[in-house]
PDB file of C-alpha atoms in Angstrom:
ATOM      1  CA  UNK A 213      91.975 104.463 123.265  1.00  0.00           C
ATOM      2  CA  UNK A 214      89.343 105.478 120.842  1.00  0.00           C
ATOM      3  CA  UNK A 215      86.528 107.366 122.083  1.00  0.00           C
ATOM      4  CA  UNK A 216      83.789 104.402 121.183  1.00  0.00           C
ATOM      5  CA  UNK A 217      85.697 102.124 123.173  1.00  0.00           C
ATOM      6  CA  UNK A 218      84.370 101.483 127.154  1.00  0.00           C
ATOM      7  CA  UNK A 219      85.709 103.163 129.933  1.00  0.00           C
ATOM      8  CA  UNK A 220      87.825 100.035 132.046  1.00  0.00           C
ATOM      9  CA  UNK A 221      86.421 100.893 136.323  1.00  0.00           C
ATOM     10  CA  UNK A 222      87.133  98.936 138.571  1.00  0.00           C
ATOM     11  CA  UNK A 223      85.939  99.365 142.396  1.00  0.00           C
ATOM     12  CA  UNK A 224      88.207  97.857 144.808  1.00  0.00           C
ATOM     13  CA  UNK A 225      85.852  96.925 148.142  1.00  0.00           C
ATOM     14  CA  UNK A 226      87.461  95.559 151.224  1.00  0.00           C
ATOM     15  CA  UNK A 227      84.149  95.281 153.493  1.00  0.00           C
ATOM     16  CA  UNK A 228      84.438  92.267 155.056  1.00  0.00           C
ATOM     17  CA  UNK A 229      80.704  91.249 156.174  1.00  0.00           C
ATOM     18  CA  UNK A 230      78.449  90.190 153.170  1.00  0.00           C
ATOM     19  CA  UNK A 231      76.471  92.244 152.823  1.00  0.00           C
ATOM     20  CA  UNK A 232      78.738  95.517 153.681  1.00  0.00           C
ATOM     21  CA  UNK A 233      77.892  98.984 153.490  1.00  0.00           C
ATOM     22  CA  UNK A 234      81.543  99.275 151.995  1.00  0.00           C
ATOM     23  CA  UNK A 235      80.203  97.367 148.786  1.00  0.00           C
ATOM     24  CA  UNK A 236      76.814  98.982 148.800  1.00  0.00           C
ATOM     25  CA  UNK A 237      79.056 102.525 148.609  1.00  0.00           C
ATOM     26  CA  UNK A 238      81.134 101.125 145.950  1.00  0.00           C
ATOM     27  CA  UNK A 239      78.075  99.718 143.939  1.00  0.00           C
ATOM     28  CA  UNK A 240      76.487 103.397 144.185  1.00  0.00           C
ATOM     29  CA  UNK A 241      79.333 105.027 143.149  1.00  0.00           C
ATOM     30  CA  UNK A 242      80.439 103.005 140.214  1.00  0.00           C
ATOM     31  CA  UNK A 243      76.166 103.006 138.943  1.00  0.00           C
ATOM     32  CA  UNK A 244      76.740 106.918 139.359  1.00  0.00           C
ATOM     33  CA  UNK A 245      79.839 107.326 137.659  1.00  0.00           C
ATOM     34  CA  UNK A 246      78.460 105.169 134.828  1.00  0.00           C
ATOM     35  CA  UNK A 247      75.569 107.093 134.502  1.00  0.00           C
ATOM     36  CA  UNK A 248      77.296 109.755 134.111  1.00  0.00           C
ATOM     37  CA  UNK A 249      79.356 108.626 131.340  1.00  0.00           C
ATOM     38  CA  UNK A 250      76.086 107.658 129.647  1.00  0.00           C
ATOM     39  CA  UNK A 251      75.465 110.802 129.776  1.00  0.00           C
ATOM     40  CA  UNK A 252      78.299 111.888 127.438  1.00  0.00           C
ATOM     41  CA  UNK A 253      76.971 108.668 125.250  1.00  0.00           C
ATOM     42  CA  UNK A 254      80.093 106.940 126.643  1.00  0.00           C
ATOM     43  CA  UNK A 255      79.945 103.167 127.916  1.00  0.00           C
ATOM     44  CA  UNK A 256      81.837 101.980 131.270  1.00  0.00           C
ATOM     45  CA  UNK A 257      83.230  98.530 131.622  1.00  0.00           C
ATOM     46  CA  UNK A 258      82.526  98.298 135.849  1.00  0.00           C
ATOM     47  CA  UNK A 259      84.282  95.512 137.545  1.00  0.00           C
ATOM     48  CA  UNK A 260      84.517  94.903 141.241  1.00  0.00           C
ATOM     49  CA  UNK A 261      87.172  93.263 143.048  1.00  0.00           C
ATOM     50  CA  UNK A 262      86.058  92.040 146.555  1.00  0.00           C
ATOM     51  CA  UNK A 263      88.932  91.686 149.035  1.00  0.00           C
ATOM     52  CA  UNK A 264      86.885  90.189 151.361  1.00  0.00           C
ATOM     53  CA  UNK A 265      86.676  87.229 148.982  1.00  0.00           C
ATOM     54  CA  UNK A 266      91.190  87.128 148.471  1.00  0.00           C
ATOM     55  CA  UNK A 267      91.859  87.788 151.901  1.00  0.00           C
ATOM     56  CA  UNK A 268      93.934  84.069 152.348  1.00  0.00           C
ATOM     57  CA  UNK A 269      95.468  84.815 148.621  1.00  0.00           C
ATOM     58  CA  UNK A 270      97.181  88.379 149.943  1.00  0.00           C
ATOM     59  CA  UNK A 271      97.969  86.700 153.309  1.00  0.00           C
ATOM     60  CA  UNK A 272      99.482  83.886 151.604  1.00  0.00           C
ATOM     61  CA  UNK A 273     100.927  86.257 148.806  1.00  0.00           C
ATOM     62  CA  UNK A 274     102.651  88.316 151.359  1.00  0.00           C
ATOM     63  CA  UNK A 275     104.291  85.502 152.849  1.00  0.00           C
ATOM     64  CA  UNK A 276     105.510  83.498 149.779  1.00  0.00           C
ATOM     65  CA  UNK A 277     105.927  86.050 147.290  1.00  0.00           C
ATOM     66  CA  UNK A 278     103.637  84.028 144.850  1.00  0.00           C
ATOM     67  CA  UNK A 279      99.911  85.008 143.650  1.00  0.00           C
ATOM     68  CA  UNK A 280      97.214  83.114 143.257  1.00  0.00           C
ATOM     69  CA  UNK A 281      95.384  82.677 139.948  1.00  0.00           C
ATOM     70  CA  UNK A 282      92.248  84.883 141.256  1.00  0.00           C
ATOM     71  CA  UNK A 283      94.849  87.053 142.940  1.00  0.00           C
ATOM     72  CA  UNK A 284      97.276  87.902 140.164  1.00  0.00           C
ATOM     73  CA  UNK A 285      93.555  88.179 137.827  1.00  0.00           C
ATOM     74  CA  UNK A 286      92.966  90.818 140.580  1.00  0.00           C
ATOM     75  CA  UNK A 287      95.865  92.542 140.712  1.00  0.00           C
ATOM     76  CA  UNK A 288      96.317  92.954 136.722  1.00  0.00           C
ATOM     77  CA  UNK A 289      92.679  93.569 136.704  1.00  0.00           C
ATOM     78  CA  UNK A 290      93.117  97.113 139.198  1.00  0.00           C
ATOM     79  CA  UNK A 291      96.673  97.728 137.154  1.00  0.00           C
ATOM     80  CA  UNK A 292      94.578  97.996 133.941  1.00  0.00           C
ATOM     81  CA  UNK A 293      91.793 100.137 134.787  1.00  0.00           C
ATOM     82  CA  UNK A 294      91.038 103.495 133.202  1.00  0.00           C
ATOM     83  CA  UNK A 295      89.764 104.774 136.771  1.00  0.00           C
ATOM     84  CA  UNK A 296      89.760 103.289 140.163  1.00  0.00           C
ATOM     85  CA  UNK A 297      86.969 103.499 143.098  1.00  0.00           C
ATOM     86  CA  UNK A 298      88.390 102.790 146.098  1.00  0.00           C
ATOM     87  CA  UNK A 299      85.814 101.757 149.235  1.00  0.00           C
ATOM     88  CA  UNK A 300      87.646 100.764 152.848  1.00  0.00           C
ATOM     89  CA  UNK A 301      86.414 100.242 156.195  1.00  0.00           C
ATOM     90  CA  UNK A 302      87.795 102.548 159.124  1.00  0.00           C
ATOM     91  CA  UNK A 303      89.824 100.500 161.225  1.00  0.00           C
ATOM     92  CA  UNK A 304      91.370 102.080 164.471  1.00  0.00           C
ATOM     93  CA  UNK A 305      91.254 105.491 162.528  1.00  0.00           C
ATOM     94  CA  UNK A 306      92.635 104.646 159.142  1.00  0.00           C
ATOM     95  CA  UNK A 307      91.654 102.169 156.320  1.00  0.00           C
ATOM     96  CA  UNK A 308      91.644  98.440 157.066  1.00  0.00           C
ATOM     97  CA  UNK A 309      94.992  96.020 157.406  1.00  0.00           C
ATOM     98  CA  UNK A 310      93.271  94.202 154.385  1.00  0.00           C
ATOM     99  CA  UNK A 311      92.636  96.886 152.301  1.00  0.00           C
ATOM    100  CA  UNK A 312      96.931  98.055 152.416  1.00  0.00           C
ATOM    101  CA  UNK A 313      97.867  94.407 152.150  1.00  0.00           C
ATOM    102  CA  UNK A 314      96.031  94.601 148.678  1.00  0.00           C
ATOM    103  CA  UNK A 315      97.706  97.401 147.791  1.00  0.00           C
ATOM    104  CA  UNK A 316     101.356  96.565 148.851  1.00  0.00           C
ATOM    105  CA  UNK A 317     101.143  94.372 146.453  1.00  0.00           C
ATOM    106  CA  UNK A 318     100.464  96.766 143.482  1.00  0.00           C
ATOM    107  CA  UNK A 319     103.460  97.481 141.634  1.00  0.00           C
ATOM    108  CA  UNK A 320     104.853 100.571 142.295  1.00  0.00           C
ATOM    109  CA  UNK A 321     104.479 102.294 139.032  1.00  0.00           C
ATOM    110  CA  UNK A 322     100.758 100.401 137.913  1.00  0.00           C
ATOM    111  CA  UNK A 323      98.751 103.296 139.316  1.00  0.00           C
ATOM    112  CA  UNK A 324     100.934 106.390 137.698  1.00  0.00           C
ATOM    113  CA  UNK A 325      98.523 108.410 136.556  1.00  0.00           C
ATOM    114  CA  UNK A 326      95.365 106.500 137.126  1.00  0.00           C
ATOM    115  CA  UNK A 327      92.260 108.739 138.408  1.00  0.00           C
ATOM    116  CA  UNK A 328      91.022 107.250 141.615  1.00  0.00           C
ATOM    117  CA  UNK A 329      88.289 107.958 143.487  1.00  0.00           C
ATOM    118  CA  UNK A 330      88.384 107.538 147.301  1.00  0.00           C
ATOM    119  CA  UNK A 331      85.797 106.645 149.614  1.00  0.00           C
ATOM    120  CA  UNK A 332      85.261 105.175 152.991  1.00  0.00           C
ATOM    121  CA  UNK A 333      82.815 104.082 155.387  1.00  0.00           C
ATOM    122  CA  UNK A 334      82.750 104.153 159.263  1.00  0.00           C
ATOM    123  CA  UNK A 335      81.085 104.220 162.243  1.00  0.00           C
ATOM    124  CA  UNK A 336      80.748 108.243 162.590  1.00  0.00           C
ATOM    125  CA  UNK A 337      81.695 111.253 160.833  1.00  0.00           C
ATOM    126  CA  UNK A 338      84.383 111.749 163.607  1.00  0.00           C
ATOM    127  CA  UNK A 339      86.155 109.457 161.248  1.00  0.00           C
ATOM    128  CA  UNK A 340      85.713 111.154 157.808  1.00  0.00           C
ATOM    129  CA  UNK A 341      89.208 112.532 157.670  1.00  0.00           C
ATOM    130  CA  UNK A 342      90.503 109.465 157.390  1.00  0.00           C
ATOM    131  CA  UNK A 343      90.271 109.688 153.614  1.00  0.00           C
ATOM    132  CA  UNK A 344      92.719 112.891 153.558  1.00  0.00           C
ATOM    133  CA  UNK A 345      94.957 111.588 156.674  1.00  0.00           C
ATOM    134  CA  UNK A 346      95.377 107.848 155.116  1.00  0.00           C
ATOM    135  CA  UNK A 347      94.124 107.111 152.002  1.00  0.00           C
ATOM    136  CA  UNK A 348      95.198 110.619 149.845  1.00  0.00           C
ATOM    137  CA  UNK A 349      99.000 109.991 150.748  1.00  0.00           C
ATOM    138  CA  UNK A 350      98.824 105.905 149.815  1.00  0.00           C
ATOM    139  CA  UNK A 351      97.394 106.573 146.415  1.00  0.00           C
ATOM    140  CA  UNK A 352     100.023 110.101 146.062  1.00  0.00           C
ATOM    141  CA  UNK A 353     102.670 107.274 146.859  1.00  0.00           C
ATOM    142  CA  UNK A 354     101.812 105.148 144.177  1.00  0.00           C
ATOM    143  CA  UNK A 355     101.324 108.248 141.693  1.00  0.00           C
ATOM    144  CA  UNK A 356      97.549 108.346 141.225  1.00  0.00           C
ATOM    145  CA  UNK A 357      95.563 110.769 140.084  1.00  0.00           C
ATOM    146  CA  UNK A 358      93.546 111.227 143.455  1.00  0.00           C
ATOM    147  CA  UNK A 359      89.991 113.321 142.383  1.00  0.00           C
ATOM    148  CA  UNK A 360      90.064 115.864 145.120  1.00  0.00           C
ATOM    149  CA  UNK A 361      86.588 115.261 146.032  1.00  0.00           C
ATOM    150  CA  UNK A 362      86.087 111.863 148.179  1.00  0.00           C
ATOM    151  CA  UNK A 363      83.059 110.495 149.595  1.00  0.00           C
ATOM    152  CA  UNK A 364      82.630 108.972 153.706  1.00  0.00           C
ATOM    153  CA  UNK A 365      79.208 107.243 154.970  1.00  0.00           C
ATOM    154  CA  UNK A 366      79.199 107.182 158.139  1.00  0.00           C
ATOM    155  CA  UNK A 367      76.193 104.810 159.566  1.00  0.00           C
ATOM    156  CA  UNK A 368      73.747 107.432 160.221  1.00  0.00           C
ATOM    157  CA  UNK A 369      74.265 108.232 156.471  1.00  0.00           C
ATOM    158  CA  UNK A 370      72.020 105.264 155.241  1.00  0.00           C
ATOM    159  CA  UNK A 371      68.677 106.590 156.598  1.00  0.00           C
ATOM    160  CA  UNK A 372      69.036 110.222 155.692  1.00  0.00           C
ATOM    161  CA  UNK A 373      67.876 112.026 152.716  1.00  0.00           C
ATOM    162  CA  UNK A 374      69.207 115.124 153.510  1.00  0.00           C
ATOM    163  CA  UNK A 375      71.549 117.292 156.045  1.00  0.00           C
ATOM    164  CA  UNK A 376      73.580 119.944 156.513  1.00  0.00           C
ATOM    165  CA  UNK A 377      76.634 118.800 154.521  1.00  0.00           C
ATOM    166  CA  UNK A 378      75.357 119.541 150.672  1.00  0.00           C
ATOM    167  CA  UNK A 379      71.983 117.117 150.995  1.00  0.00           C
ATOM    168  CA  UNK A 380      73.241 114.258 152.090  1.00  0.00           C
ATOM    169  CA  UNK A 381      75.098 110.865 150.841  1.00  0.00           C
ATOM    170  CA  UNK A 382      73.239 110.358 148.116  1.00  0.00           C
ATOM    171  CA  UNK A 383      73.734 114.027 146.604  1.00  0.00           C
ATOM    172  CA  UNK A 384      77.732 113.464 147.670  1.00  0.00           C
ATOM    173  CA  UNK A 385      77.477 110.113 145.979  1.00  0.00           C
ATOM    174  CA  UNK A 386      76.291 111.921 142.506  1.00  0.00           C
ATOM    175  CA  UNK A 387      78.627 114.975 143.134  1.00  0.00           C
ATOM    176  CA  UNK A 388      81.848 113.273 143.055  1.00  0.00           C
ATOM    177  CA  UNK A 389      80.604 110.479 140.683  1.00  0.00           C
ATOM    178  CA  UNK A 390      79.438 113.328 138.238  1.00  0.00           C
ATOM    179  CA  UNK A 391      83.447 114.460 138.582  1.00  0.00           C
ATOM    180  CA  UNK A 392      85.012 111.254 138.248  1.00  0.00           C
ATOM    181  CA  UNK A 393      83.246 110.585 135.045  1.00  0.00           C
ATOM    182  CA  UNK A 394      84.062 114.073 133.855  1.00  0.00           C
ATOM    183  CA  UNK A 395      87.602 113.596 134.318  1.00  0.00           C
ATOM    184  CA  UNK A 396      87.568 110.079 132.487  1.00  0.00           C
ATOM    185  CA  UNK A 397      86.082 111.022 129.466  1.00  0.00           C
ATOM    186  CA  UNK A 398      88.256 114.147 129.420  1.00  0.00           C
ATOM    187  CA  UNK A 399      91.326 112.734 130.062  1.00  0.00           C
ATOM    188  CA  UNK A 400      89.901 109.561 126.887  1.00  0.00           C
ATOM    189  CA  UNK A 401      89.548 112.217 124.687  1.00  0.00           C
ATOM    190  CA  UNK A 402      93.193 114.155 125.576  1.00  0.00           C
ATOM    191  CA  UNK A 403      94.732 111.342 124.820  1.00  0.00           C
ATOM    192  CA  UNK A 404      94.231 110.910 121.039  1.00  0.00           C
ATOM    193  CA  UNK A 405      97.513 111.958 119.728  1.00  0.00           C
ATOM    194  CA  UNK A 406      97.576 114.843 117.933  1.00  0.00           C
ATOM    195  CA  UNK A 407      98.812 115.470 114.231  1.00  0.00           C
ATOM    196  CA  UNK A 408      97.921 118.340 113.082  1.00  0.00           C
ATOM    197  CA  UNK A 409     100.918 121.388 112.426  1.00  0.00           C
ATOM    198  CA  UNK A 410      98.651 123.798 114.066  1.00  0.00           C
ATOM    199  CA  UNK A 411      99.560 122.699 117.150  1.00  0.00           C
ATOM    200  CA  UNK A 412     103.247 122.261 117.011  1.00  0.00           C
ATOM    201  CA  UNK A 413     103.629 125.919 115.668  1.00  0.00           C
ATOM    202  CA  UNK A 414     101.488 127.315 118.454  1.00  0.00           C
ATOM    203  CA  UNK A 415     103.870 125.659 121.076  1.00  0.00           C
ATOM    204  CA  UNK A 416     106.387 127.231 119.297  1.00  0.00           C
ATOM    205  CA  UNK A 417     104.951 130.122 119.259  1.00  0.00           C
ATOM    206  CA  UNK A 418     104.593 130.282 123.205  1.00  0.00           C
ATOM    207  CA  UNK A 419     108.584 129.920 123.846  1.00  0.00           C
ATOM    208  CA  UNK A 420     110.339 133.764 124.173  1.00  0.00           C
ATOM    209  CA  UNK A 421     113.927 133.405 123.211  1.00  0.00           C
ATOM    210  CA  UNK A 422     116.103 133.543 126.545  1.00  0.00           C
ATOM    211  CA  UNK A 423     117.959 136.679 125.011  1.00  0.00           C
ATOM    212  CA  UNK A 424     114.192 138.468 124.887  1.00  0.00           C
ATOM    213  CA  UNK A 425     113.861 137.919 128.362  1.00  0.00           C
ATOM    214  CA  UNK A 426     117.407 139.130 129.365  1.00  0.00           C
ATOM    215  CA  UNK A 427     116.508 142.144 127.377  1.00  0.00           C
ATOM    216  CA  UNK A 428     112.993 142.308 128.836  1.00  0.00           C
ATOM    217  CA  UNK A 429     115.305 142.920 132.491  1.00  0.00           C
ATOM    218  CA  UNK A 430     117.028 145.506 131.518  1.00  0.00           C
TER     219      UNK A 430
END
């Protein structure tokens, strides 16, 4: 990818009332991140994918083994992102049935080494683990690159400016944002292959002869 070229995020919502708070977080995080990237004078390419709107296309997916068009769009679409934002509901302590039918569907090896940024929303902050108890070991599963910090709303969240936990949603919003779009650019710019013979003599450079270090314990 060359440097000029946008940034592919996509933010995977499965709120299921229109309007949800689970969009409105993924809408704030994906206008963060993009900001961010502005900042570097780099250009995003945001997409979202609504599960509320493909919920009878996984069902129906699931049973029959066969996509529909705006399905199979969707699923390419999340398999060919440069970074993912991921938003679920709590249900019963963990993300929503929706939200891991979507998933179960991703090929196993689509997501290997894709950055993803978590997030969730829920009732209370009683459920904010859920994002390290559920959704950490689904995306380590599929071989993401999971950004270690993730961002929960709880309700109370929306009409606060501020608390105790690092000045509230909004600054956790721009703190993990801020991240994500580090790590995106960085890992755009690492991935320019390098020719120069600099390099491959300094790599050399680094390996000791095994007989050195046999020597060396002596």
């Amino acid at each position: 990818m060359k440097s000029t070229d946008p940034l592919k995020i996509v933010a995977v919502s499965a709120g299921l009332s229109k309007p949800s708070s689970t969009r409105l977080l993924a809408d704030r995080l994906t206008e963060a991140t993009s900001r961010e990237l502005a900042s570097g004078d780099r250009k995003a390419e945001v997409t979202v994918v609504e599960l509320r709107d493909l919920a009878v296309d996984i069902a129906n997916h699931l049973v029959t083994g066969f996509p529909a068009a705006p399905l199979r769009e969707a699923l390419e679409t999340v398999g060919g992102a440069d970074g993912l934002i991921v938003v679920t509901p709590v249900f019963a302590g963990s993300y929503s049935g929706l939200f891991k039918s979507f998933f179960d569907l991703i090929d196993p090896d689509a997501l290997t080494g894709t950055p993803v940024l978590l997030a969730a929303t829920g009732g209370t902050a009683r459920h904010s683990l859920v994002v390290e108890h559920a959704l950490r070991p689904l995306f380590s599963y599929l071989h993401a690159l999971t950004l270690p910090t993730a961002v929960f709303a709880a309700t109370d969240d929306w009409g606060t400016g501020a608390d105790t936990h690092g000045g509230g949603l909004p600054a956790r919003i721009e703190r993990a944002s801020a991240e994500f779009g580090r790590l995106l650019a960085g890992r755009s710019a690492s991935s320019s292959p390098s020719t120069g013979v600099e390099n491959d003599e300094s790599d050399e450079a680094e390996v000791v002869p095994f007989a050195q270090l046999l020597a060396g314990l002596g």
